[in-house]
XYZ file of C-alpha atoms in Angstrom:
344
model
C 80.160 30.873 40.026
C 83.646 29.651 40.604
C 86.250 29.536 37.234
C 85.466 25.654 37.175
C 82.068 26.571 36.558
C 82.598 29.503 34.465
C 84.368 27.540 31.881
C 82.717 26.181 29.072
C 82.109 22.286 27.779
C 83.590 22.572 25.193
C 87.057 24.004 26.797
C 86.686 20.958 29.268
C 85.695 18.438 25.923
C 89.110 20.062 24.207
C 91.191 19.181 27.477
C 89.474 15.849 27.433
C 90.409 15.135 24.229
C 94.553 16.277 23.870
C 94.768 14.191 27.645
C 93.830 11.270 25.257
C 96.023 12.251 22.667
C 93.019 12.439 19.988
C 92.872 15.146 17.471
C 89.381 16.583 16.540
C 89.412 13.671 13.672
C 90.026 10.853 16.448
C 87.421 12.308 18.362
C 84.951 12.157 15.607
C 85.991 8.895 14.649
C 85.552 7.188 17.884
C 81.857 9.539 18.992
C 80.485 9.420 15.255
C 80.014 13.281 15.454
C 81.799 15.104 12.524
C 85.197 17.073 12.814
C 83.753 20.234 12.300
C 80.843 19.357 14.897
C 83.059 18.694 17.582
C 85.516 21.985 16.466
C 82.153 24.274 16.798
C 81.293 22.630 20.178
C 84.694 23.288 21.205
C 84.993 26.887 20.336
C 81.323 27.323 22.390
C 79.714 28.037 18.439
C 77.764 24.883 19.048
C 75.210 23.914 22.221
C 76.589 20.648 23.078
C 73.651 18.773 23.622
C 73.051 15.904 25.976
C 73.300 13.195 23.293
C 76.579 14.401 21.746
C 78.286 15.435 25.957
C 76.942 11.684 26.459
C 78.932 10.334 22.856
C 81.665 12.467 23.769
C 82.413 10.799 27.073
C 82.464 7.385 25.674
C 84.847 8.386 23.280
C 87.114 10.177 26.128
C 86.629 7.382 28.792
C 85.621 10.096 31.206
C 82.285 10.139 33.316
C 80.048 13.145 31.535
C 79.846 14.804 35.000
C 84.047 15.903 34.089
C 82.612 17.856 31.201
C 79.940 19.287 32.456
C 82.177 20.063 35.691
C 80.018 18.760 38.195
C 79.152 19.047 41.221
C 78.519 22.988 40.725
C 80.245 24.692 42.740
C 79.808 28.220 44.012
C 82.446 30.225 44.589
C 80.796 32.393 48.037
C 79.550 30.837 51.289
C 76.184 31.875 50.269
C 76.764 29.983 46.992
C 78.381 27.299 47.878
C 76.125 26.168 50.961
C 74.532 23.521 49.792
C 77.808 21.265 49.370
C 77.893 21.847 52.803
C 75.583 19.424 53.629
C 76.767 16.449 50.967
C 79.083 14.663 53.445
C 76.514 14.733 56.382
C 74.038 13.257 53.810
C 76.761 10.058 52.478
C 76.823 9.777 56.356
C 73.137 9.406 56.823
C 73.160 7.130 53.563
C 75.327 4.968 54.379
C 73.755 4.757 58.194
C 70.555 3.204 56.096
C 71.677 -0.796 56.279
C 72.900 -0.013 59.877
C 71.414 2.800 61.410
C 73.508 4.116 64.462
C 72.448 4.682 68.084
C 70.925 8.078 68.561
C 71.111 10.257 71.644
C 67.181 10.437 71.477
C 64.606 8.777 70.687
C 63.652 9.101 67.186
C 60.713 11.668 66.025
C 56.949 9.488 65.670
C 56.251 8.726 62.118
C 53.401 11.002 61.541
C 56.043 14.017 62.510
C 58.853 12.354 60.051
C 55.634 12.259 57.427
C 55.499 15.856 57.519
C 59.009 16.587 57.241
C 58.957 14.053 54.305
C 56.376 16.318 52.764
C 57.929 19.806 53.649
C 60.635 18.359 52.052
C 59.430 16.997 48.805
C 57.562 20.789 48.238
C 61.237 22.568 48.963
C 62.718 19.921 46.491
C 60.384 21.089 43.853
C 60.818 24.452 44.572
C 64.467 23.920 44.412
C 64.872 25.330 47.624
C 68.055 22.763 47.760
C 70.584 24.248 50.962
C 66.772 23.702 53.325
C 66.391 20.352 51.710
C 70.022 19.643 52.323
C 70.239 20.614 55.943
C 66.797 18.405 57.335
C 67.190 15.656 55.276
C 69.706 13.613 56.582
C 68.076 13.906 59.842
C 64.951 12.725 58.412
C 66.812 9.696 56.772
C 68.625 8.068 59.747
C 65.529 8.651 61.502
C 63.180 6.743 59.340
C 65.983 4.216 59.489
C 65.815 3.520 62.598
C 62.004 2.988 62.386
C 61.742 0.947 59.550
C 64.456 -1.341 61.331
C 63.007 -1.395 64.259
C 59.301 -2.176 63.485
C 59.316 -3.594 59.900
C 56.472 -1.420 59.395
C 55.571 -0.812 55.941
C 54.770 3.146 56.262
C 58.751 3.554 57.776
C 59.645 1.662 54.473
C 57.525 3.734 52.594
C 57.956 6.928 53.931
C 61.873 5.994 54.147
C 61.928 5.578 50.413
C 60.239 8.596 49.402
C 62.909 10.329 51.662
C 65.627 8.369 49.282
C 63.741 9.503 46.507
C 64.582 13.097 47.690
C 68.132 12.645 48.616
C 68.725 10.687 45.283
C 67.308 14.565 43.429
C 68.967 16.205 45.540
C 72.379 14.898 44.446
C 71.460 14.617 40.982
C 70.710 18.265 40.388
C 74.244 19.449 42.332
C 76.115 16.527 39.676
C 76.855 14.247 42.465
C 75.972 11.157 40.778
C 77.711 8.810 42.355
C 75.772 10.019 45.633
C 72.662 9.836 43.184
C 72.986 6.018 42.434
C 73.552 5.087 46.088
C 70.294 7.059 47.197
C 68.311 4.863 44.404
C 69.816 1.772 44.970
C 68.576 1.795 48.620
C 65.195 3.552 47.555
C 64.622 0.458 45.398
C 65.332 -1.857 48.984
C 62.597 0.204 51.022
C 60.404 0.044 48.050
C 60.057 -3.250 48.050
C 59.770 -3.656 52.143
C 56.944 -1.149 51.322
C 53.114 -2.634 50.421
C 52.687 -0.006 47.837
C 53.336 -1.777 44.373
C 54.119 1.335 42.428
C 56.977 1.780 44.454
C 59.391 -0.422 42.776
C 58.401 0.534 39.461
C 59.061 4.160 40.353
C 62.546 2.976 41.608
C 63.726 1.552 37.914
C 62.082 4.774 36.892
C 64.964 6.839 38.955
C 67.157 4.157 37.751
C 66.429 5.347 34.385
C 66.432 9.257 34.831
C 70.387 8.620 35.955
C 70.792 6.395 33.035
C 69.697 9.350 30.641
C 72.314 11.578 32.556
C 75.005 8.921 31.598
C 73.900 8.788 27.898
C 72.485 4.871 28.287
C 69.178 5.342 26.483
C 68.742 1.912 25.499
C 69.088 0.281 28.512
C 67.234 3.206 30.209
C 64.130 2.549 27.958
C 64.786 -1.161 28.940
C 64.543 -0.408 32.228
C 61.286 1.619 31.703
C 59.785 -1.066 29.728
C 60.232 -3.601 32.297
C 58.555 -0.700 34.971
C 55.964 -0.489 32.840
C 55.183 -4.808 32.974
C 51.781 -5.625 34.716
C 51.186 -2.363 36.335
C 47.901 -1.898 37.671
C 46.346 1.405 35.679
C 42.968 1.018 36.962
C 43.093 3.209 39.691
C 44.793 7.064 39.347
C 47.958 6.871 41.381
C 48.944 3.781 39.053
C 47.915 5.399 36.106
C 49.867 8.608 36.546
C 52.635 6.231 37.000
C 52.276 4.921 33.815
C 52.295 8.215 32.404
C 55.390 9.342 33.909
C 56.828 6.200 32.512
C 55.491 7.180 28.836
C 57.160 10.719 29.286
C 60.504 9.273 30.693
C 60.452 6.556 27.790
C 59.704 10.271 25.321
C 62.975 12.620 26.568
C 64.779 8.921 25.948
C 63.571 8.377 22.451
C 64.326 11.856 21.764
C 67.811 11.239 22.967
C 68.515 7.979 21.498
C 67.457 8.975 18.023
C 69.928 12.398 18.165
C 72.600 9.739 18.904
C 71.669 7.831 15.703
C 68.810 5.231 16.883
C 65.699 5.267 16.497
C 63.542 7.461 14.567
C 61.375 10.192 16.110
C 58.121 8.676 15.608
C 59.227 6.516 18.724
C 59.617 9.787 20.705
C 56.283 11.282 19.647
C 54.571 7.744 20.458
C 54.780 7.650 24.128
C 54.589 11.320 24.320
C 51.026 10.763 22.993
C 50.167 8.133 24.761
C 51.331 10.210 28.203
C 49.446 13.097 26.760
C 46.391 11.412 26.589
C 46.831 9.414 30.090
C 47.120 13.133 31.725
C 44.049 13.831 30.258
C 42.340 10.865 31.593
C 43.225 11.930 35.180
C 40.908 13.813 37.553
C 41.088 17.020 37.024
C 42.123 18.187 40.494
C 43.935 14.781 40.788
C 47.149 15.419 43.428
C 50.577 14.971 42.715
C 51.048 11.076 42.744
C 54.298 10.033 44.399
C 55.793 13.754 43.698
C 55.582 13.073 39.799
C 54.565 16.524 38.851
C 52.263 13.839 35.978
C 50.085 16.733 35.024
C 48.857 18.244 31.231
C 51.481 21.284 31.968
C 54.033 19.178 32.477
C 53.171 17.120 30.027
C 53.086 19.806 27.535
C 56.830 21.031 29.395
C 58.516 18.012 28.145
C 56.634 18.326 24.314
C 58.494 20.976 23.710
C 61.745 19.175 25.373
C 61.427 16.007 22.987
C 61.590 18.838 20.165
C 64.273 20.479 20.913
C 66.173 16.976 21.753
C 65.280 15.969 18.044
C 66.691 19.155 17.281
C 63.086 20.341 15.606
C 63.589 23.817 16.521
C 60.650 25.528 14.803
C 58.339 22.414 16.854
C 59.971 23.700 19.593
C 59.415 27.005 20.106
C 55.531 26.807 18.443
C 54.789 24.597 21.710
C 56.731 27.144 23.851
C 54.558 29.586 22.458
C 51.503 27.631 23.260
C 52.881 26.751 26.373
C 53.415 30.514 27.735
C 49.807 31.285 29.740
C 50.407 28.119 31.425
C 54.077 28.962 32.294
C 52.548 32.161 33.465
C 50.191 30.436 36.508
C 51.785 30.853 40.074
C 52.150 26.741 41.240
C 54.426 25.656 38.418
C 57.711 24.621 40.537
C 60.567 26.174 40.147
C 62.664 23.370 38.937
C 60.424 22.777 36.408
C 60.520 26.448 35.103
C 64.061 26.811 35.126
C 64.739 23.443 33.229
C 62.042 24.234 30.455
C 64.360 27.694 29.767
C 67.572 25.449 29.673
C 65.796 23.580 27.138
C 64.356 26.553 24.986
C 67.848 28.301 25.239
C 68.973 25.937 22.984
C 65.945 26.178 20.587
């Protein structure tokens, strides 16, 4: 880990904050956190949770990505490979509208549907520098296909490829890269003939509004996903639960940052609860969701901790620990539910 990374939020939050000529009493003023809140945050005494590093960059006029000093950057070859691959993948991004000549014809779609899946199971895995050195490949690829034949598998099978670059560059803190990658997922979705598609895209939409700290508009967005989907069959009802456990973590978030109360929060986690229940029990992974009673339960326990109900928290991490235990849960998933519970 480079000294970038190495240094805390709250040193970055303090810089932040003199650049603007604010004291700690300016700040607190302008992000509705108290004095002493921000002070303890500052000196690393205080987690500085999502809602208040969200608050915080309002107030500052700085993107939250500068205080969380993103992208993460590692500070060895080995560590730092994956950014190797970022400026190949803007390339094959960009490529998407116009996708270039290639030197050979491009791979048949049922080999680019297998690379789509080997990558979506090394995205889950976290397995990111692999991910990051087939994927743009795969993307200008699937370009040219979709282009070429209007066919609505390319379109589909280009979008879930978006889908994985758009992660991708979310978890490393490129967000601008992020927004790009959903933007065009949302085109291909809708060239697709799936209809979940384009509900799934507002649903990415979302996720990167919850990284910005726009819960309101990201459960607006969510609600409008949600409008006249079809639940009767399983893919569109673990959909609708993914949308319920999305609309949760944003509840949870908007009501730290002083909106709603937490009963909204606990509502759709219920209701996403009991839609994972209503699922086949050896139902598969619906558009990469991970919509399952695990991860349901995973994100129980995050909702606590984001309404800062600590002793909620850690009695579902407790419940949750057999399941934790079972080889299959992805790594991603793991490593974010111990993020969450460090702060329990």
């Amino acid at each position: 880990m480079n000294d970038a990374a190495r240094e805390s939020i709250g040193v970055r939050i303090a810089r932040a904050r003199k650049r603007r000529g604010l004291t700690q009493h300016g700040l607190a003023a302008r992000c509705h956190y108290s004095r002493s809140h921000i002070a303890q945050v500052e000196k690393g005494h205080k987690v500085a949770t999502p809602a208040f590093v969200a608050a915080a960059a309002a107030a500052l006029a700085v993107d939250p990505s500068e205080l969380y000093g993103q992208p993460y950057r590692g500070d060895t070859p080995r560590d730092d490979q994956v950014h190797a691959a970022i400026p190949e993948l803007r390339r094959a991004l960009t490529a998407v509208d116009a996708p270039p000549d290639l030197d050979a014809p491009p791979r048949d779609l049922d080999q680019l549907a297998a690379e789509v899946a080997v990558l979506r199971r090394d995205s889950l895995a976290a397995r990111h520098s692999r991910v990051g050195a087939r994927l743009p490949a795969v993307l200008v690829e699937l370009a040219v296909h979709a282009h070429a034949s209007g066919s609505p598998r390319a379109w589909r099978l280009l979008n879930s490829a978006q889908a994985v670059a758009a992660s991708l560059a979310r978890r490393l803190g490129y967000t601008d890269l992020a927004s790009v990658a959903i933007k065009d997922a949302a085109v291909a979705a809708d060239r697709s003939d799936d209809p979940n598609l384009p509900r799934l895209a507002l649903l990415s939409r979302a996720l990167l509004m919850m990284t910005i700290g726009a819960w309101e508009p990201g459960l607006a967005l969510v609600r409008r996903a949600g409008e006249g989907l079809d639940t009767t069959a399983p893919a569109g009802l673990a959909v609708y639960g993914a949308l319920h456990l999305r609309s949760a973590v944003l509840s949870a978030r908007s009501t730290a940052a002083g909106h709603p109360g937490p009963q909204d929060a606990w509502d759709h986690y219920e209701q996403a609860r009991e839609i994972a229940a209503r699922l086949p029990a050896r139902a598969p992974d619906f558009y990469a969701l991970q919509f399952n009673p695990t991860n349901v339960a995973i994100h129980g326990a995050a909702v606590a901790v984001e309404l800062r109900d600590y002793d909620e928290a850690v009695r579902r991490d407790a419940e949750l620990a057999p399941r934790l235990r079972r080889p299959g849960l992805p790594a991603e998933r793991r490593a974010h539910h111990e993020i969450d519970m460090s702060r329990a």
